[in-house]
Amino acid sequence: MSVGVVRVGLLGLGTVGGGVIKTIRSQQEKLSLRLGKRIEIVKALVRDSEKERAVHVEPSILTTNFEDVLKSDVDIVVEVMGGVDPTYDYVRALIEKGCHVVTANKELLAKRGTELVELANQHQVHLAYEASVAGGIPILSVLRQFLRTNDISGVRGILNGTTNFILTKMEAEQLSYQEVLKQAQELGYAEADPRSDVEGFDAMYKLYILAQLVYGESLPLADVVRKGISDLSAGHIRIASELGYRIKLIAQAYQTDEGIRLSVQPTMLPLGHPLAQIQDAFNAVQLSGNIVGDLLFTGRGAGELPTASAVVEDLAYLLTQPFTPHPVWRENTASHLAAQPEASQRSLCYLEGSCPSATPDRVLHFLRAAGVSISKLKVQFDLGGVLRAGLITSGLNEEHEALLTSDFGLSVRRFPILESAES
Ligand code: NAP
Ligand code: HSE
């Protein structure tokens, strides 16, 4: 490294890249004192160098050619451009050149992390990625450095800020899904392609990274159960609230006798559950260790400054710590059961349809005769065969769902219920 100055390159200068520049500028004096080095941004790769940006940078710093970054003698590169192609090739080339890399890119880590970690170890450079999971919450460092003795039985959380923001606003302000998604994009929470947020991919990548740190291995990514929130309506949210629940996109990883199970899905939480209190773009991670017991971490999960905070803290860390090899991740290729809710698990079942046979009495009679237990019923709408209702059930399975559709013309949406903080 150059004496007194650390030469940093950026891949990407959007929401997070802009936040990184603002943070380095606003904290420069303190960082120089604490690190004994000045951080200088020497190159920033963008797609369009003419674009108007939220932060001013000297035009000479901007480039649209990756080779300029590679040639510019940088010590560290901050990758905040996203995606896997061409990002993987760029990160690989930088590591091979001996650059430390800090990244916020969960998709890259979930899909190609194993290879990049091995490569970084081989070249003895840091690959730091705290910003990739749960925004400003330093959960990966906690797992890597401060929970080495505890056996972690499972990890659960709200890992996507955009969807939590959407669900919060849809419930609290009765705004439409599209309206709130637009706000989330304007606030810089959403991914460049917001389908990654609303279809649960982003939370799945983060869960996968967490699970690899917790278990040292993970399921093949394709085996993770993933359901998003794009088909959730105001009706689902209202009925949940009328029955005493709140819908959250919950990511969970836990060990069973059959192996590790990972799932991301809209889930009903009793209003008193700690995760039900996590609102707006906040994230939360719940862990349980055999020595420490239950832990809950919460903080801002998306946006310019919370994410820049994690990136700059990674920078500061690697500038003060010698290289130590990162534990190499393994993918567990043994066959696993998918993490579907058990049939006996309680769930909130939302029914909607218009068919003369679909009266609440007939539906209840059918379900009870089929052995499904029903503890609560809320009818939102019952107008001459037009029915919209929510039921709290145990024992409802896919066969029952199919019969509700074929015999009563009802569309069925079943949400698992998290019973309590410990369940
Ligand atoms: P963004 O606002 O869309 O910015 C992406 C930047 O990368 C832009 O400057 C873009 O250039 C540049 N870029 C993209 N593809 C490129 C290519 N092929 N060649 C050259 N430049 C390219 O995205 P962001 O929200 O900052 O997110 C960046 C990364 O951080 C993603 O991996 C995301 O998942 C992760 N992250 C984001 C947040 C958040 O809250 N936003 C939080 C945690 C992690 P132009 O500006 O010229 O278009
Ligand atoms: N789009 C992501 C989210 C950014 O909303 O959580 C933070 O990783």
GROMACS .gro file of C-alpha atoms and ligand atoms in nm:
model
  479
    1MET     CA    1   0.000   0.000   0.000
    2SER     CA    2   0.113   0.359  -0.068
    3VAL     CA    3   0.241   0.524   0.252
    4GLY     CA    4  -0.012   0.753   0.416
    5VAL     CA    5  -0.274   0.715   0.143
    6VAL     CA    6  -0.501   0.426   0.063
    7ARG     CA    7  -0.603   0.421  -0.302
    8VAL     CA    8  -0.961   0.302  -0.336
    9GLY     CA    9  -1.148   0.218  -0.655
   10LEU     CA   10  -1.525   0.195  -0.682
   11LEU     CA   11  -1.719  -0.037  -0.909
   12GLY     CA   12  -2.054   0.149  -0.922
   13LEU     CA   13  -2.153   0.495  -0.811
   14GLY     CA   14  -2.528   0.465  -0.751
   15THR     CA   15  -2.714   0.470  -0.418
   16VAL     CA   16  -2.452   0.282  -0.217
   17GLY     CA   17  -2.146   0.412  -0.405
   18GLY     CA   18  -2.269   0.769  -0.350
   19GLY     CA   19  -2.321   0.695   0.020
   20VAL     CA   20  -1.967   0.556   0.044
   21ILE     CA   21  -1.818   0.874  -0.104
   22LYS     CA   22  -2.031   1.096   0.125
   23THR     CA   23  -1.930   0.891   0.431
   24ILE     CA   24  -1.559   0.892   0.348
   25ARG     CA   25  -1.572   1.269   0.292
   26SER     CA   26  -1.768   1.344   0.608
   27GLN     CA   27  -1.557   1.112   0.827
   28GLN     CA   28  -1.219   1.170   0.657
   29GLU     CA   29  -1.047   1.348   0.947
   30LYS     CA   30  -1.155   1.090   1.202
   31LEU     CA   31  -1.066   0.801   0.970
   32SER     CA   32  -0.720   0.949   0.902
   33LEU     CA   33  -0.655   0.980   1.275
   34ARG     CA   34  -0.783   0.633   1.357
   35LEU     CA   35  -0.633   0.449   1.062
   36GLY     CA   36  -0.322   0.658   1.016
   37LYS     CA   37  -0.403   0.672   0.645
   38ARG     CA   38  -0.608   0.894   0.417
   39ILE     CA   39  -0.862   0.727   0.195
   40GLU     CA   40  -0.854   0.855  -0.161
   41ILE     CA   41  -1.107   0.751  -0.425
   42VAL     CA   42  -0.903   0.729  -0.742
   43LYS     CA   43  -1.141   0.565  -0.993
   44ALA     CA   44  -1.511   0.489  -1.016
   45LEU     CA   45  -1.656   0.259  -1.278
   46VAL     CA   46  -2.004   0.354  -1.403
   47ARG     CA   47  -2.220   0.267  -1.700
   48ASP     CA   48  -2.285   0.625  -1.805
   49SER     CA   49  -2.023   0.888  -1.723
   50GLU     CA   50  -2.251   1.175  -1.837
   51LYS     CA   51  -2.529   1.092  -1.588
   52GLU     CA   52  -2.618   1.343  -1.316
   53ARG     CA   53  -2.516   1.203  -0.976
   54ALA     CA   54  -2.618   1.266  -0.614
   55VAL     CA   55  -2.252   1.329  -0.523
   56HIS     CA   56  -2.005   1.544  -0.709
   57VAL     CA   57  -1.687   1.370  -0.827
   58GLU     CA   58  -1.411   1.497  -1.052
   59PRO     CA   59  -1.498   1.383  -1.407
   60SER     CA   60  -1.145   1.241  -1.439
   61ILE     CA   61  -1.228   0.982  -1.170
   62LEU     CA   62  -1.521   0.837  -1.366
   63THR     CA   63  -1.467   0.567  -1.622
   64THR     CA   64  -1.684   0.329  -1.818
   65ASN     CA   65  -1.391   0.094  -1.880
   66PHE     CA   66  -1.306  -0.162  -1.611
   67GLU     CA   67  -0.946  -0.185  -1.736
   68ASP     CA   68  -0.894   0.173  -1.609
   69VAL     CA   69  -0.974   0.057  -1.255
   70LEU     CA   70  -0.748  -0.245  -1.290
   71LYS     CA   71  -0.461  -0.027  -1.416
   72SER     CA   72  -0.499   0.248  -1.156
   73ASP     CA   73  -0.287   0.088  -0.885
   74VAL     CA   74  -0.568   0.063  -0.631
   75ASP     CA   75  -0.517  -0.105  -0.293
   76ILE     CA   76  -0.883  -0.177  -0.230
   77VAL     CA   77  -1.189  -0.194  -0.452
   78VAL     CA   78  -1.543  -0.138  -0.328
   79GLU     CA   79  -1.783  -0.332  -0.549
   80VAL     CA   80  -2.127  -0.168  -0.539
   81MET     CA   81  -2.248  -0.221  -0.894
   82GLY     CA   82  -2.451  -0.537  -0.829
   83GLY     CA   83  -2.531  -0.848  -1.033
   84VAL     CA   84  -2.309  -1.141  -1.125
   85ASP     CA   85  -2.223  -1.072  -1.486
   86PRO     CA   86  -1.977  -0.901  -1.548
   87THR     CA   87  -1.918  -0.833  -1.175
   88TYR     CA   88  -1.779  -1.179  -1.098
   89ASP     CA   89  -1.511  -1.145  -1.368
   90TYR     CA   90  -1.414  -0.798  -1.244
   91VAL     CA   91  -1.389  -0.906  -0.878
   92ARG     CA   92  -1.191  -1.211  -0.979
   93ALA     CA   93  -0.944  -1.004  -1.183
   94LEU     CA   94  -0.898  -0.762  -0.892
   95ILE     CA   95  -0.834  -1.039  -0.640
   96GLU     CA   96  -0.585  -1.201  -0.878
   97LYS     CA   97  -0.408  -0.866  -0.897
   98GLY     CA   98  -0.378  -0.860  -0.516
   99CYS     CA   99  -0.651  -0.604  -0.437
  100HIS     CA  100  -0.864  -0.631  -0.126
  101VAL     CA  101  -1.234  -0.627  -0.213
  102VAL     CA  102  -1.527  -0.493  -0.013
  103THR     CA  103  -1.867  -0.578  -0.159
  104ALA     CA  104  -2.235  -0.524  -0.082
  105ASN     CA  105  -2.342  -0.775  -0.346
  106LYS     CA  106  -2.540  -1.061  -0.191
  107GLU     CA  107  -2.635  -1.214  -0.524
  108LEU     CA  108  -2.268  -1.245  -0.620
  109LEU     CA  109  -2.179  -1.398  -0.283
  110ALA     CA  110  -2.470  -1.641  -0.278
  111LYS     CA  111  -2.405  -1.759  -0.634
  112ARG     CA  112  -2.023  -1.741  -0.662
  113GLY     CA  113  -1.909  -1.676  -0.302
  114THR     CA  114  -1.739  -2.013  -0.254
  115GLU     CA  115  -1.507  -1.957  -0.553
  116LEU     CA  116  -1.434  -1.596  -0.457
  117VAL     CA  117  -1.355  -1.685  -0.095
  118GLU     CA  118  -1.114  -1.959  -0.212
  119LEU     CA  119  -0.949  -1.722  -0.458
  120ALA     CA  120  -0.912  -1.447  -0.196
  121ASN     CA  121  -0.755  -1.696   0.047
  122GLN     CA  122  -0.518  -1.816  -0.224
  123HIS     CA  123  -0.407  -1.458  -0.299
  124GLN     CA  124  -0.411  -1.360   0.070
  125VAL     CA  125  -0.642  -1.063   0.026
  126HIS     CA  126  -0.947  -0.966   0.224
  127LEU     CA  127  -1.291  -1.025   0.077
  128ALA     CA  128  -1.524  -0.830   0.307
  129TYR     CA  129  -1.902  -0.830   0.263
  130GLU     CA  130  -2.072  -0.705   0.579
  131ALA     CA  131  -2.297  -0.473   0.375
  132SER     CA  132  -2.439  -0.764   0.179
  133VAL     CA  133  -2.668  -0.880   0.463
  134ALA     CA  134  -2.912  -0.669   0.667
  135GLY     CA  135  -2.773  -0.328   0.564
  136GLY     CA  136  -2.619  -0.147   0.859
  137ILE     CA  137  -2.654  -0.433   1.112
  138PRO     CA  138  -2.305  -0.582   1.165
  139ILE     CA  139  -2.442  -0.934   1.190
  140LEU     CA  140  -2.179  -1.114   0.981
  141SER     CA  141  -1.894  -0.985   1.200
  142VAL     CA  142  -2.082  -1.093   1.510
  143LEU     CA  143  -2.122  -1.443   1.370
  144ARG     CA  144  -1.764  -1.468   1.248
  145GLN     CA  145  -1.589  -1.318   1.546
  146PHE     CA  146  -1.808  -1.329   1.855
  147LEU     CA  147  -2.016  -1.645   1.824
  148ARG     CA  148  -1.753  -1.911   1.766
  149THR     CA  149  -1.819  -2.114   2.080
  150ASN     CA  150  -2.198  -2.114   2.076
  151ASP     CA  151  -2.387  -2.370   1.874
  152ILE     CA  152  -2.643  -2.168   1.682
  153SER     CA  153  -2.961  -2.368   1.647
  154GLY     CA  154  -3.119  -2.143   1.388
  155VAL     CA  155  -3.141  -1.801   1.240
  156ARG     CA  156  -3.455  -1.612   1.150
  157GLY     CA  157  -3.522  -1.261   1.041
  158ILE     CA  158  -3.652  -0.984   0.824
  159LEU     CA  159  -3.375  -0.942   0.569
  160ASN     CA  160  -3.526  -0.721   0.303
  161GLY     CA  161  -3.592  -0.353   0.365
  162THR     CA  162  -3.801  -0.289   0.053
  163THR     CA  163  -4.062  -0.555   0.128
  164ASN     CA  164  -4.079  -0.462   0.496
  165PHE     CA  165  -4.132  -0.100   0.393
  166ILE     CA  166  -4.407  -0.204   0.149
  167LEU     CA  167  -4.588  -0.423   0.403
  168THR     CA  168  -4.563  -0.151   0.670
  169LYS     CA  169  -4.704   0.124   0.448
  170MET     CA  170  -4.976  -0.096   0.299
  171GLU     CA  171  -5.097  -0.173   0.651
  172ALA     CA  172  -5.046   0.162   0.823
  173GLU     CA  173  -5.139   0.401   0.542
  174GLN     CA  174  -5.359   0.177   0.324
  175LEU     CA  175  -5.139   0.263   0.024
  176SER     CA  176  -5.137   0.040  -0.281
  177TYR     CA  177  -4.855  -0.206  -0.341
  178GLN     CA  178  -4.741  -0.023  -0.658
  179GLU     CA  179  -4.745   0.317  -0.487
  180VAL     CA  180  -4.523   0.201  -0.200
  181LEU     CA  181  -4.287   0.009  -0.425
  182LYS     CA  182  -4.232   0.335  -0.616
  183GLN     CA  183  -4.151   0.513  -0.287
  184ALA     CA  184  -3.906   0.237  -0.192
  185GLN     CA  185  -3.731   0.282  -0.527
  186GLU     CA  186  -3.713   0.660  -0.483
  187LEU     CA  187  -3.564   0.614  -0.136
  188GLY     CA  188  -3.289   0.391  -0.278
  189TYR     CA  189  -3.404   0.076  -0.093
  190ALA     CA  190  -3.496  -0.140  -0.391
  191GLU     CA  191  -3.264  -0.340  -0.616
  192ALA     CA  192  -3.207  -0.221  -0.972
  193ASP     CA  193  -3.460  -0.491  -1.067
  194PRO     CA  194  -3.714  -0.475  -0.782
  195ARG     CA  195  -3.843  -0.824  -0.863
  196SER     CA  196  -3.541  -0.941  -0.666
  197ASP     CA  197  -3.692  -0.776  -0.356
  198VAL     CA  198  -4.061  -0.852  -0.399
  199GLU     CA  199  -4.019  -1.211  -0.519
  200GLY     CA  200  -3.793  -1.295  -0.223
  201PHE     CA  201  -3.465  -1.351  -0.412
  202ASP     CA  202  -3.277  -1.077  -0.227
  203ALA     CA  203  -3.380  -1.214   0.116
  204MET     CA  204  -3.293  -1.565  -0.005
  205TYR     CA  205  -2.938  -1.461  -0.101
  206LYS     CA  206  -2.890  -1.298   0.240
  207LEU     CA  207  -3.030  -1.597   0.426
  208TYR     CA  208  -2.799  -1.822   0.229
  209ILE     CA  209  -2.493  -1.613   0.328
  210LEU     CA  210  -2.602  -1.617   0.693
  211ALA     CA  211  -2.664  -1.992   0.684
  212GLN     CA  212  -2.319  -2.054   0.542
  213LEU     CA  213  -2.161  -1.866   0.831
  214VAL     CA  214  -2.382  -2.036   1.088
  215TYR     CA  215  -2.355  -2.392   0.956
  216GLY     CA  216  -2.038  -2.382   0.745
  217GLU     CA  217  -2.240  -2.528   0.461
  218SER     CA  218  -2.570  -2.474   0.293
  219LEU     CA  219  -2.832  -2.623   0.068
  220PRO     CA  220  -2.801  -2.577  -0.305
  221LEU     CA  221  -2.956  -2.234  -0.366
  222ALA     CA  222  -3.227  -2.391  -0.583
  223ASP     CA  223  -3.355  -2.590  -0.281
  224VAL     CA  224  -3.441  -2.284  -0.075
  225VAL     CA  225  -3.818  -2.240  -0.038
  226ARG     CA  226  -3.892  -1.891  -0.169
  227LYS     CA  227  -4.218  -1.702  -0.190
  228GLY     CA  228  -4.243  -1.326  -0.235
  229ILE     CA  229  -4.498  -1.061  -0.153
  230SER     CA  230  -4.599  -0.949  -0.502
  231ASP     CA  231  -4.936  -1.128  -0.483
  232LEU     CA  232  -5.027  -0.994  -0.138
  233SER     CA  233  -5.333  -0.771  -0.135
  234ALA     CA  234  -5.483  -0.519   0.104
  235GLY     CA  235  -5.738  -0.795   0.182
  236HIS     CA  236  -5.466  -1.031   0.311
  237ILE     CA  237  -5.318  -0.758   0.528
  238ARG     CA  238  -5.654  -0.651   0.667
  239ILE     CA  239  -5.770  -1.000   0.753
  240ALA     CA  240  -5.437  -1.074   0.921
  241SER     CA  241  -5.479  -0.767   1.139
  242GLU     CA  242  -5.843  -0.852   1.218
  243LEU     CA  243  -5.730  -1.195   1.337
  244GLY     CA  244  -5.447  -1.045   1.551
  245TYR     CA  245  -5.151  -1.101   1.316
  246ARG     CA  246  -4.911  -0.903   1.099
  247ILE     CA  247  -4.763  -1.034   0.774
  248LYS     CA  248  -4.384  -1.019   0.741
  249LEU     CA  249  -4.148  -1.168   0.485
  250ILE     CA  250  -3.963  -1.405   0.717
  251ALA     CA  251  -3.635  -1.575   0.626
  252GLN     CA  252  -3.542  -1.880   0.834
  253ALA     CA  253  -3.260  -2.134   0.846
  254TYR     CA  254  -3.266  -2.420   1.091
  255GLN     CA  255  -3.118  -2.761   1.140
  256THR     CA  256  -3.348  -3.064   1.138
  257ASP     CA  257  -3.275  -3.437   1.152
  258GLU     CA  258  -3.290  -3.436   0.772
  259GLY     CA  259  -3.053  -3.144   0.726
  260ILE     CA  260  -3.061  -2.768   0.705
  261ARG     CA  261  -3.384  -2.608   0.591
  262LEU     CA  262  -3.399  -2.262   0.443
  263SER     CA  263  -3.712  -2.067   0.360
  264VAL     CA  264  -3.824  -1.716   0.274
  265GLN     CA  265  -4.198  -1.664   0.280
  266PRO     CA  266  -4.475  -1.429   0.394
  267THR     CA  267  -4.553  -1.541   0.748
  268MET     CA  268  -4.812  -1.444   1.011
  269LEU     CA  269  -4.670  -1.310   1.336
  270PRO     CA  270  -4.879  -1.247   1.647
  271LEU     CA  271  -4.873  -0.871   1.707
  272GLY     CA  272  -4.667  -0.921   2.026
  273HIS     CA  273  -4.388  -1.110   1.846
  274PRO     CA  274  -4.061  -0.907   1.844
  275LEU     CA  275  -4.031  -0.941   1.466
  276ALA     CA  276  -4.384  -0.799   1.424
  277GLN     CA  277  -4.252  -0.472   1.568
  278ILE     CA  278  -3.985  -0.430   1.297
  279GLN     CA  279  -4.128  -0.166   1.066
  280ASP     CA  280  -4.038   0.039   0.757
  281ALA     CA  281  -3.702  -0.049   0.597
  282PHE     CA  282  -3.564  -0.188   0.923
  283ASN     CA  283  -3.429  -0.542   0.930
  284ALA     CA  284  -3.387  -0.783   1.220
  285VAL     CA  285  -3.196  -1.103   1.282
  286GLN     CA  286  -3.289  -1.344   1.562
  287LEU     CA  287  -3.039  -1.606   1.670
  288SER     CA  288  -3.034  -1.863   1.942
  289GLY     CA  289  -2.703  -1.989   2.087
  290ASN     CA  290  -2.668  -2.278   2.330
  291ILE     CA  291  -2.469  -2.061   2.574
  292VAL     CA  292  -2.589  -1.707   2.517
  293GLY     CA  293  -2.959  -1.787   2.458
  294ASP     CA  294  -3.173  -1.567   2.234
  295LEU     CA  295  -3.030  -1.263   2.058
  296LEU     CA  296  -3.209  -1.004   1.847
  297PHE     CA  297  -3.026  -0.756   1.624
  298THR     CA  298  -3.214  -0.478   1.454
  299GLY     CA  299  -3.131  -0.170   1.247
  300ARG     CA  300  -3.176  -0.004   0.911
  301GLY     CA  301  -3.161  -0.273   0.645
  302ALA     CA  302  -3.137  -0.068   0.326
  303GLY     CA  303  -3.058   0.276   0.190
  304GLU     CA  304  -2.760   0.493   0.116
  305LEU     CA  305  -2.606   0.564   0.457
  306PRO     CA  306  -2.681   0.246   0.656
  307THR     CA  307  -2.527   0.044   0.373
  308ALA     CA  308  -2.235   0.285   0.332
  309SER     CA  309  -2.176   0.251   0.706
  310ALA     CA  310  -2.123  -0.124   0.669
  311VAL     CA  311  -1.898  -0.076   0.363
  312VAL     CA  312  -1.679   0.188   0.529
  313GLU     CA  313  -1.655  -0.013   0.853
  314ASP     CA  314  -1.533  -0.309   0.644
  315LEU     CA  315  -1.276  -0.078   0.484
  316ALA     CA  316  -1.160   0.047   0.822
  317TYR     CA  317  -1.142  -0.309   0.956
  318LEU     CA  318  -0.932  -0.448   0.675
  319LEU     CA  319  -0.697  -0.150   0.689
  320THR     CA  320  -0.617  -0.229   1.050
  321GLN     CA  321  -0.621  -0.609   1.049
  322PRO     CA  322  -0.370  -0.851   0.900
  323PHE     CA  323  -0.508  -1.097   0.644
  324THR     CA  324  -0.648  -1.415   0.795
  325PRO     CA  325  -0.798  -1.685   0.573
  326HIS     CA  326  -1.173  -1.680   0.549
  327PRO     CA  327  -1.339  -2.013   0.632
  328VAL     CA  328  -1.418  -2.179   0.301
  329TRP     CA  329  -1.787  -2.238   0.243
  330ARG     CA  330  -1.920  -2.573   0.144
  331GLU     CA  331  -2.239  -2.658  -0.031
  332ASN     CA  332  -2.413  -2.954   0.121
  333THR     CA  333  -2.531  -3.161  -0.171
  334ALA     CA  334  -2.707  -3.433   0.030
  335SER     CA  335  -3.080  -3.450  -0.041
  336HIS     CA  336  -3.301  -3.240   0.180
  337LEU     CA  337  -3.667  -3.198   0.252
  338ALA     CA  338  -3.807  -2.866   0.147
  339ALA     CA  339  -3.901  -2.639   0.435
  340GLN     CA  340  -4.275  -2.649   0.376
  341PRO     CA  341  -4.492  -2.577   0.677
  342GLU     CA  342  -4.592  -2.901   0.849
  343ALA     CA  343  -4.956  -2.992   0.783
  344SER     CA  344  -5.013  -2.990   1.160
  345GLN     CA  345  -4.868  -2.639   1.189
  346ARG     CA  346  -5.119  -2.363   1.246
  347SER     CA  347  -5.168  -2.140   0.950
  348LEU     CA  348  -5.384  -1.851   0.844
  349CYS     CA  349  -5.584  -1.956   0.544
  350TYR     CA  350  -5.728  -1.682   0.324
  351LEU     CA  351  -6.021  -1.779   0.103
  352GLU     CA  352  -6.164  -1.571  -0.178
  353GLY     CA  353  -6.408  -1.646  -0.456
  354SER     CA  354  -6.755  -1.616  -0.599
  355CYS     CA  355  -6.962  -1.934  -0.626
  356PRO     CA  356  -7.309  -1.999  -0.486
  357SER     CA  357  -7.185  -2.304  -0.291
  358ALA     CA  358  -6.917  -2.100  -0.109
  359THR     CA  359  -7.100  -2.004   0.209
  360PRO     CA  360  -6.909  -1.988   0.540
  361ASP     CA  361  -7.124  -2.267   0.690
  362ARG     CA  362  -7.062  -2.508   0.404
  363VAL     CA  363  -6.690  -2.437   0.395
  364LEU     CA  364  -6.658  -2.488   0.770
  365HIS     CA  365  -6.860  -2.808   0.754
  366PHE     CA  366  -6.640  -2.943   0.475
  367LEU     CA  367  -6.314  -2.859   0.654
  368ARG     CA  368  -6.423  -3.001   0.990
  369ALA     CA  369  -6.543  -3.321   0.823
  370ALA     CA  370  -6.200  -3.346   0.659
  371GLY     CA  371  -6.032  -3.331   1.003
  372VAL     CA  372  -5.907  -2.972   0.982
  373SER     CA  373  -5.930  -2.789   1.310
  374ILE     CA  374  -6.041  -2.426   1.298
  375SER     CA  375  -5.981  -2.196   1.591
  376LYS     CA  376  -6.090  -1.863   1.445
  377LEU     CA  377  -6.292  -1.741   1.149
  378LYS     CA  378  -6.320  -1.388   1.017
  379VAL     CA  379  -6.559  -1.324   0.731
  380GLN     CA  380  -6.469  -1.006   0.549
  381PHE     CA  381  -6.728  -1.038   0.278
  382ASP     CA  382  -7.023  -1.280   0.233
  383LEU     CA  383  -7.263  -1.162  -0.033
  384GLY     CA  384  -7.472  -1.429  -0.203
  385GLY     CA  385  -7.186  -1.664  -0.290
  386VAL     CA  386  -6.915  -1.398  -0.296
  387LEU     CA  387  -6.690  -1.491  -0.007
  388ARG     CA  388  -6.373  -1.346   0.139
  389ALA     CA  389  -6.268  -1.493   0.473
  390GLY     CA  390  -5.972  -1.583   0.692
  391LEU     CA  391  -5.944  -1.894   0.907
  392ILE     CA  392  -5.687  -2.003   1.162
  393THR     CA  393  -5.642  -2.372   1.090
  394SER     CA  394  -5.434  -2.672   1.189
  395GLY     CA  395  -5.405  -2.975   0.970
  396LEU     CA  396  -5.495  -2.806   0.643
  397ASN     CA  397  -5.301  -2.960   0.355
  398GLU     CA  398  -5.264  -2.922  -0.019
  399GLU     CA  399  -5.538  -3.177  -0.085
  400HIS     CA  400  -5.786  -2.971   0.117
  401GLU     CA  401  -5.677  -2.662  -0.069
  402ALA     CA  402  -5.739  -2.832  -0.403
  403LEU     CA  403  -6.090  -2.938  -0.292
  404LEU     CA  404  -6.173  -2.587  -0.170
  405THR     CA  405  -6.090  -2.468  -0.520
  406SER     CA  406  -6.263  -2.744  -0.718
  407ASP     CA  407  -6.578  -2.779  -0.502
  408PHE     CA  408  -6.627  -2.422  -0.379
  409GLY     CA  409  -6.455  -2.213  -0.648
  410LEU     CA  410  -6.231  -2.055  -0.387
  411SER     CA  411  -5.876  -1.936  -0.432
  412VAL     CA  412  -5.673  -2.030  -0.125
  413ARG     CA  413  -5.364  -1.860   0.017
  414ARG     CA  414  -5.212  -2.026   0.323
  415PHE     CA  415  -4.962  -1.844   0.546
  416PRO     CA  416  -4.760  -2.021   0.817
  417ILE     CA  417  -4.794  -1.876   1.167
  418LEU     CA  418  -4.496  -1.813   1.395
  419GLU     CA  419  -4.642  -1.888   1.735
  420SER     CA  420  -4.398  -1.703   1.960
  421ALA     CA  421  -4.041  -1.569   1.973
  422GLU     CA  422  -3.918  -1.918   2.066
  423SER     CA  423  -4.120  -2.120   1.815
  424NAP     P1  424  -2.757   0.135  -0.812
  424NAP     O1  425  -2.805   0.258  -0.746
  424NAP     O2  426  -2.837   0.078  -0.924
  424NAP     O3  427  -2.607   0.162  -0.861
  424NAP     C1  428  -2.536   0.073  -0.941
  424NAP     C2  429  -2.413   0.143  -0.995
  424NAP     O4  430  -2.334   0.050  -1.067
  424NAP     C3  431  -2.443   0.259  -1.090
  424NAP     O5  432  -2.354   0.363  -1.068
  424NAP     C4  433  -2.422   0.198  -1.229
  424NAP     O6  434  -2.374   0.293  -1.323
  424NAP     C5  435  -2.311   0.099  -1.199
  424NAP     N1  436  -2.317  -0.019  -1.287
  424NAP     C6  437  -2.411  -0.116  -1.289
  424NAP     N2  438  -2.380  -0.210  -1.382
  424NAP     C7  439  -2.265  -0.169  -1.440
  424NAP     C8  440  -2.184  -0.222  -1.544
  424NAP     N3  441  -2.214  -0.336  -1.607
  424NAP     N4  442  -2.070  -0.155  -1.576
  424NAP     C9  443  -2.038  -0.039  -1.514
  424NAP     N5  444  -2.111   0.016  -1.414
  424NAP    C10  445  -2.223  -0.048  -1.379
  424NAP     O7  446  -2.741   0.016  -0.706
  424NAP     P2  447  -2.721   0.029  -0.548
  424NAP     O8  448  -2.856   0.039  -0.482
  424NAP     O9  449  -2.619   0.127  -0.515
  424NAP    O10  450  -2.671  -0.120  -0.515
  424NAP    C11  451  -2.542  -0.161  -0.550
  424NAP    C12  452  -2.511  -0.295  -0.484
  424NAP    O11  453  -2.526  -0.285  -0.343
  424NAP    C13  454  -2.604  -0.410  -0.526
  424NAP    O12  455  -2.529  -0.530  -0.524
  424NAP    C14  456  -2.709  -0.412  -0.415
  424NAP    O13  457  -2.768  -0.539  -0.399
  424NAP    C15  458  -2.621  -0.380  -0.296
  424NAP     N6  459  -2.692  -0.320  -0.182
  424NAP    C16  460  -2.776  -0.218  -0.201
  424NAP    C17  461  -2.839  -0.161  -0.089
  424NAP    C18  462  -2.934  -0.046  -0.102
  424NAP    O14  463  -2.998  -0.013   0.000
  424NAP     N7  464  -2.948   0.015  -0.217
  424NAP    C19  465  -2.813  -0.212   0.040
  424NAP    C20  466  -2.723  -0.320   0.053
  424NAP    C21  467  -2.663  -0.373  -0.058
  424NAP     P3  468  -2.465   0.419  -1.370
  424NAP    O15  469  -2.478   0.504  -1.248
  424NAP    O16  470  -2.386   0.486  -1.476
  424NAP    O17  471  -2.594   0.361  -1.415
  425HSE     N1  472  -3.291  -0.407  -0.186
  425HSE     C1  473  -3.234  -0.442  -0.060
  425HSE     C2  474  -3.341  -0.434   0.047
  425HSE     C3  475  -3.121  -0.349  -0.026
  425HSE     O1  476  -3.445  -0.373   0.021
  425HSE     O2  477  -3.322  -0.489   0.155
  425HSE     C4  478  -3.047  -0.390   0.100
  425HSE     O3  479  -2.976  -0.509   0.080
   0.00000   0.00000   0.00000
